[in-house]
mmCIF file of C-alpha atoms in Angstrom:
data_model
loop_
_atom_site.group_PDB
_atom_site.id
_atom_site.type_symbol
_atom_site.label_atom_id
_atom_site.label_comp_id
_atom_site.label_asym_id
_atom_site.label_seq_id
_atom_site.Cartn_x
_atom_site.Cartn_y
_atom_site.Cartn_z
ATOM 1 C CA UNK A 1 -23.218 9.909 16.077
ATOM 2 C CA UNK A 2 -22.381 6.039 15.148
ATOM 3 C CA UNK A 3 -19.734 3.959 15.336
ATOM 4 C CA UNK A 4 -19.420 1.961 12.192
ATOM 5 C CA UNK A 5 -18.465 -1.479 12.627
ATOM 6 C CA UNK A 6 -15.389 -3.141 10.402
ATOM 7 C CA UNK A 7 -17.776 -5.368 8.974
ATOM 8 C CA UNK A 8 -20.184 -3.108 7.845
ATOM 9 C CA UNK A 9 -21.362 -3.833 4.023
ATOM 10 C CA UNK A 10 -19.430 -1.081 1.834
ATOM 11 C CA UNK A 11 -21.911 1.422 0.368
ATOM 12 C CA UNK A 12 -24.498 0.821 2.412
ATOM 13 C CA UNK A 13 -26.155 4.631 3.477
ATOM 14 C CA UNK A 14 -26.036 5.235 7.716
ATOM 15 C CA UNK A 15 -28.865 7.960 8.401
ATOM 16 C CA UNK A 16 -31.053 8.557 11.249
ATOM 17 C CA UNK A 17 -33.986 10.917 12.081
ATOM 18 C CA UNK A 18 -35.564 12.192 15.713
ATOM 19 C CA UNK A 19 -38.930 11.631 16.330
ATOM 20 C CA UNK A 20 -39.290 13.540 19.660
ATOM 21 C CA UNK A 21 -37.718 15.760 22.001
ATOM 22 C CA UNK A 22 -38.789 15.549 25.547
ATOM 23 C CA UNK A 23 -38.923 19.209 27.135
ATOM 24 C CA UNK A 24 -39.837 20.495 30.237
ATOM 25 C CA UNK A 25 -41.347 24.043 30.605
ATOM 26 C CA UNK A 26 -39.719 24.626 33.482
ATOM 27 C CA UNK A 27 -37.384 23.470 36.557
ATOM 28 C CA UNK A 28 -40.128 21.488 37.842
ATOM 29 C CA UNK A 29 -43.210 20.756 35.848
ATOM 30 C CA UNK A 30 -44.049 17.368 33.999
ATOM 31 C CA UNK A 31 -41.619 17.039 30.842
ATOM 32 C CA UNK A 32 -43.827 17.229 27.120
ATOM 33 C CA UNK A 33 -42.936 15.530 24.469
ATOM 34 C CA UNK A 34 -42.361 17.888 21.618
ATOM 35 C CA UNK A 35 -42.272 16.764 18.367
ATOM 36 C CA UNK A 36 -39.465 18.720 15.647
ATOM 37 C CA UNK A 37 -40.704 21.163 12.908
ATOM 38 C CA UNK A 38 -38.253 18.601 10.622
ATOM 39 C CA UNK A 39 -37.810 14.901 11.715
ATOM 40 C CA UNK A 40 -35.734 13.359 8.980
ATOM 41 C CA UNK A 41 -33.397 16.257 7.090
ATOM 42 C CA UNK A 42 -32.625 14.983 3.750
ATOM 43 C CA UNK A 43 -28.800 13.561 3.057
ATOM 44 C CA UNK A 44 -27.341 10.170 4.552
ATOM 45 C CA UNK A 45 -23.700 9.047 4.598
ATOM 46 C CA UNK A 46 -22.482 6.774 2.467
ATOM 47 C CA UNK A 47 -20.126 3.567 4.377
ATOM 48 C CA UNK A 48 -17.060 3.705 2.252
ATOM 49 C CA UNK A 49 -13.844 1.315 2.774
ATOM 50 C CA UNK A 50 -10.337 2.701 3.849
ATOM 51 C CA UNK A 51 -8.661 1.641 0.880
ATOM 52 C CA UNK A 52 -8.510 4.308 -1.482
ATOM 53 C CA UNK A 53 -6.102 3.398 -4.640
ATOM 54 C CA UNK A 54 -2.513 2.454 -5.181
ATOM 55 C CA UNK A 55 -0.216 2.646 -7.861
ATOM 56 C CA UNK A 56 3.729 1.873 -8.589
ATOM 57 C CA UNK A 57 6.610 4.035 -9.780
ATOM 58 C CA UNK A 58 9.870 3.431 -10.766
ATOM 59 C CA UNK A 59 12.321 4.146 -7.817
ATOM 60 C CA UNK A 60 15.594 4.684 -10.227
ATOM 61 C CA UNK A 61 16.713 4.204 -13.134
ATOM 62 C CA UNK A 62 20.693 4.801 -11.948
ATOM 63 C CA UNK A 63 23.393 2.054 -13.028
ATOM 64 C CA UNK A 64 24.109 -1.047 -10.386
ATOM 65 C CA UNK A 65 27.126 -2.861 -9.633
ATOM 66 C CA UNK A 66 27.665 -6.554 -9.474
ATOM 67 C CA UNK A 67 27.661 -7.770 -6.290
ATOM 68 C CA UNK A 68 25.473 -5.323 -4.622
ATOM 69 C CA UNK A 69 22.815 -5.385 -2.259
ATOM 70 C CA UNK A 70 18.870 -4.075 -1.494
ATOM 71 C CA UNK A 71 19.184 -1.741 -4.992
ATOM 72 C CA UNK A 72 15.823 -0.956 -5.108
ATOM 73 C CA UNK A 73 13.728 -1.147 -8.254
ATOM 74 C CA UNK A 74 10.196 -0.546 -7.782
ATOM 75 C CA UNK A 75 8.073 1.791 -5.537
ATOM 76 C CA UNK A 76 4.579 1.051 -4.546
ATOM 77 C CA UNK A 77 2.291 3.507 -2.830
ATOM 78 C CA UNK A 78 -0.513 2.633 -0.782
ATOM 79 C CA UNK A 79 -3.336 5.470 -0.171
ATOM 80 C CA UNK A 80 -6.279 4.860 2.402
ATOM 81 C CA UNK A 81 -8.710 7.001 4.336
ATOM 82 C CA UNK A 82 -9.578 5.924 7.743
ATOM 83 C CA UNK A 83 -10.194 7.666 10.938
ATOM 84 C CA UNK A 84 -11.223 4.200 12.905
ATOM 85 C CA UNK A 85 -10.127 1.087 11.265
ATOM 86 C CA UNK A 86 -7.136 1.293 9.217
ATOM 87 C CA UNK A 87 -6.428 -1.565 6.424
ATOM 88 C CA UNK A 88 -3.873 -4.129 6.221
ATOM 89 C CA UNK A 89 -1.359 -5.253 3.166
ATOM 90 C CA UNK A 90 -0.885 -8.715 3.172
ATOM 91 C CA UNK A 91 0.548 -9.530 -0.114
ATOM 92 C CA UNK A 92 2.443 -8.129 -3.174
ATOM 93 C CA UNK A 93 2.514 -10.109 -6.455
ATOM 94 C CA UNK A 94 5.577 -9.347 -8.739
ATOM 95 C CA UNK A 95 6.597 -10.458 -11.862
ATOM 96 C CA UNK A 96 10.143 -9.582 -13.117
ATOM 97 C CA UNK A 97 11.911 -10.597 -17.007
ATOM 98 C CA UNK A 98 15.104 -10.420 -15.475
ATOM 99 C CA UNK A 99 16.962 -12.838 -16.011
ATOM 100 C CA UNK A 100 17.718 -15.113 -12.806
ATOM 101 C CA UNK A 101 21.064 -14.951 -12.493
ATOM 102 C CA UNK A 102 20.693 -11.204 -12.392
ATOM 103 C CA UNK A 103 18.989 -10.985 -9.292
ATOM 104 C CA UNK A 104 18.490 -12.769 -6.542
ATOM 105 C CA UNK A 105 17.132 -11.671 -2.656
ATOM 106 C CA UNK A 106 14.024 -9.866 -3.344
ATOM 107 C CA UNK A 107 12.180 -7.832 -0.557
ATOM 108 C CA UNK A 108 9.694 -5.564 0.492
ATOM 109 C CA UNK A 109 10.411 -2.528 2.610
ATOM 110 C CA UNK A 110 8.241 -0.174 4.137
ATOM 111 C CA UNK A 111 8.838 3.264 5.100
ATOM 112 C CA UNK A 112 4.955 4.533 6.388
ATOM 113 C CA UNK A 113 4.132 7.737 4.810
ATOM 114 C CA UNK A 114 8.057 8.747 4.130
ATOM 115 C CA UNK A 115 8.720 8.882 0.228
ATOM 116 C CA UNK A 116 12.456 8.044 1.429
ATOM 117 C CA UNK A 117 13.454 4.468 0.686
ATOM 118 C CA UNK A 118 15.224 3.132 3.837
ATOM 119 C CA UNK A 119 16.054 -0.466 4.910
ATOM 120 C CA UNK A 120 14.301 -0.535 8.015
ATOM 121 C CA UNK A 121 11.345 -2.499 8.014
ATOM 122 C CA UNK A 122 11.339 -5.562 6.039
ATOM 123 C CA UNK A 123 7.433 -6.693 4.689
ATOM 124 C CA UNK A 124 7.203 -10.630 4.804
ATOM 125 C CA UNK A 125 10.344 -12.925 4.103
ATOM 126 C CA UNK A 126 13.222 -12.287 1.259
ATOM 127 C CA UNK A 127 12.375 -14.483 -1.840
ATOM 128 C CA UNK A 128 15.892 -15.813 -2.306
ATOM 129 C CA UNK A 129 15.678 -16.741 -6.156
ATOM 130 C CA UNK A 130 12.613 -14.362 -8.049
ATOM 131 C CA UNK A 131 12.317 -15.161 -11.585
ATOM 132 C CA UNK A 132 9.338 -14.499 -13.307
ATOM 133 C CA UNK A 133 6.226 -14.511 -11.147
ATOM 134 C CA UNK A 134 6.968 -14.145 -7.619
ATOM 135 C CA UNK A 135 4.867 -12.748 -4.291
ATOM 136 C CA UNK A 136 5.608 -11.372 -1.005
ATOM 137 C CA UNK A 137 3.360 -12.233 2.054
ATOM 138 C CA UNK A 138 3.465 -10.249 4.994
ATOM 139 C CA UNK A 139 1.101 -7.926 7.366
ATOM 140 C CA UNK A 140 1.550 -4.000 7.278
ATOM 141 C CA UNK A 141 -0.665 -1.963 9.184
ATOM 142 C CA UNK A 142 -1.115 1.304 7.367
ATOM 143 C CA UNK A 143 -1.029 4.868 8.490
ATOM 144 C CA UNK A 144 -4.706 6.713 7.722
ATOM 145 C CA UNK A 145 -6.305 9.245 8.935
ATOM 146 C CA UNK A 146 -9.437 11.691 7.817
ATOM 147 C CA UNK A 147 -7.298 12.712 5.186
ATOM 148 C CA UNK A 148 -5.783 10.587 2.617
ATOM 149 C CA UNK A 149 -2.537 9.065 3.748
ATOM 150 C CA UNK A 150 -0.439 7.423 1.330
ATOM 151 C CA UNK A 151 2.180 4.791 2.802
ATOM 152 C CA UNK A 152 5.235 3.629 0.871
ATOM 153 C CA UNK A 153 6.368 0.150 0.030
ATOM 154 C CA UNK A 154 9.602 -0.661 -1.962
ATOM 155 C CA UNK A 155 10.695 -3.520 -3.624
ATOM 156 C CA UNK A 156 14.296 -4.278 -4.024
ATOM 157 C CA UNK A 157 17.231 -7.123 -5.607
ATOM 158 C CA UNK A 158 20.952 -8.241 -4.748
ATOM 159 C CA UNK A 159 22.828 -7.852 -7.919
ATOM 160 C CA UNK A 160 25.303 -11.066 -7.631
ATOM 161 C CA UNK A 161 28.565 -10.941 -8.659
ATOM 162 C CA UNK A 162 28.213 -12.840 -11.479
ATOM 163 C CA UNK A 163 25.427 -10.952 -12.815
ATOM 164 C CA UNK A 164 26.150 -10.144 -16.779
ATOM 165 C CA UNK A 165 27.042 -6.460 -17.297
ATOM 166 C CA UNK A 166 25.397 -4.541 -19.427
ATOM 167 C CA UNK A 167 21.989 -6.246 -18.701
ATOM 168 C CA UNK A 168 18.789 -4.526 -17.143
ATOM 169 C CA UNK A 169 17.002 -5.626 -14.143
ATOM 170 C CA UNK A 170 13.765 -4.321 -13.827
ATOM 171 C CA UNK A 171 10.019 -5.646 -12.244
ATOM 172 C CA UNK A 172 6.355 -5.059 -11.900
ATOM 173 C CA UNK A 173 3.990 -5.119 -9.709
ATOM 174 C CA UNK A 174 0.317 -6.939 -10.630
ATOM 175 C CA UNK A 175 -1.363 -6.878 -7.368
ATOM 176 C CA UNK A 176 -1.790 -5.344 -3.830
ATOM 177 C CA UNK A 177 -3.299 -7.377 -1.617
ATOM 178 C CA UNK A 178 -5.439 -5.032 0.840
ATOM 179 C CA UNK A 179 -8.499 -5.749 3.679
ATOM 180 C CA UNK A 180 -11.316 -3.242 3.388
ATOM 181 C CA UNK A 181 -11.381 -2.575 7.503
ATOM 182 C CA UNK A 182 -9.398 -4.487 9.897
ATOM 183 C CA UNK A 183 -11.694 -7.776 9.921
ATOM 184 C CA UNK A 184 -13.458 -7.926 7.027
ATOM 185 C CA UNK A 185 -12.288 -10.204 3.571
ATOM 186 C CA UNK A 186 -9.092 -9.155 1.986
ATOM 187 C CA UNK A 187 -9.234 -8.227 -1.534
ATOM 188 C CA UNK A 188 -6.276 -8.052 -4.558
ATOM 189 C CA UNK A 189 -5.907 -4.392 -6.054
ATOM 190 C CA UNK A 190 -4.612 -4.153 -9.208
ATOM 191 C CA UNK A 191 -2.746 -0.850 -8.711
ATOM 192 C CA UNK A 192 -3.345 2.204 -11.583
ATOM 193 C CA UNK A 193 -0.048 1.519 -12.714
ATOM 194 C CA UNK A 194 1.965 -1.760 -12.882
ATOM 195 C CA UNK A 195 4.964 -1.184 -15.025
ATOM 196 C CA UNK A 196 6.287 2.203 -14.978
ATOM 197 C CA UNK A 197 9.147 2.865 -17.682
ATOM 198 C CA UNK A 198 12.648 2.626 -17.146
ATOM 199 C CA UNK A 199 15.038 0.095 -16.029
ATOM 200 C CA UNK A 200 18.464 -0.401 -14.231
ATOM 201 C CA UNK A 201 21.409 -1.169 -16.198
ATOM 202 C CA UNK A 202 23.749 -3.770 -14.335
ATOM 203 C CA UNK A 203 27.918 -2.268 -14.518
ATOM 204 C CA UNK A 204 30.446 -4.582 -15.548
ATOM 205 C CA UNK A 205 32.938 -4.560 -12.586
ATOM 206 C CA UNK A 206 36.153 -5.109 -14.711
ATOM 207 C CA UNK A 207 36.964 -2.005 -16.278
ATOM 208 C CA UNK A 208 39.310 -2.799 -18.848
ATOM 209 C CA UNK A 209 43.293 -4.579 -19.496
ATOM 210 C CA UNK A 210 46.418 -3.725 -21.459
ATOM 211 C CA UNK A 211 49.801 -5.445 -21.882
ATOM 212 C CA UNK A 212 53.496 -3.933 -22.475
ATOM 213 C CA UNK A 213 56.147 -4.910 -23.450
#
């Protein structure tokens, strides 16, 4: 077996073969060096990075009210495949046609390999006034293993009180910022999808008025 190193060049083939095999006949006579009926078997394996793909999805599409908080709005989903040296996400670049005063406190959550959104764990620092392109810097660790893993990232807005009812907030994601082992160069992945369909409609918090006489 080999270890293989976290800088070792992606697709690069590890193989090996066995020249010899030193055998004694016995307990106690001088060892011979035998020599296999097959030295190098055919196949090699193939040095593959951890990353695996990524895409986005639309969290919800359910109304929000003004002057509410972490209402999430997109969902992006990390998949990697390592048994050694599991990759990092250092970055997600957003852009959003919201208007501004629609939104404002955007973050990054992550939840590991629940599909659950939860406020938990905050990615990187809150972006206190998004409007149009906008990124979030941070460093996750992901979850991988032999099989494919796929870790969960969310990306929510605060709906101010003054946002304008009736409007739609909505965002999408251009990049994913992922290393291919836990050393080597980082490198932006443009996930399968970017902007899935739907949006969230902001609810007018006055409901209606009447006068009598």
């Amino acid at each position: 077996s080999y270890t293989v190193k976290p800088g070792a060049t992606l697709l690069n083939l590890a193989d090996g073969q066995v020249n010899s095999i030193t055998v004694s006949t016995s307990v106690t006579t001088t060892p011979v060096v035998r020599t296999p009926t097959t030295i190098a078997p055919a196949g090699t394996r193939q040095i593959v990075e951890p990353y695996t793909s990524s895409t986005t999805t639309q969290a919800s599409i359910a109304t929000v009210s003004q002057g509410s908080t972490n209402q999430v709005i997109l969902g992006m989903q990390v998949v990697c495949k390592s048994t050694l040296y599991p990759p990092n996400v250092t970055n997600f670049s957003f852009n959003t046609a919201s208007l501004p005063a629609d939104i404002s406190n955007a973050k990054v959550w992550y939840t590991g390999t629940s599909s659950t959104f939860a406020t938990t764990t905050q990615f990187g620092a809150t972006v206190a006034s998004p409007s149009g392109a906008f990124a979030i810097t941070g460093t996750q660790a992901l979850n991988a293993s032999a099989a494919s893993t796929t870790n969960y990232f969310w990306l929510t807005f605060d709906v101010p009180a003054c946002a304008t009812g009736g409007n739609t907030i909505d965002a999408q994601c251009n990049s994913i910022t992922v290393s291919t082992s836990v050393t080597s160069t980082l490198i932006a992945r443009t996930p399968t999808a970017q902007n899935p369909a739907g949006t969230r409609s902001i609810t007018d918090s006055y409901a209606s008025s009447t006068t009598t006489q």
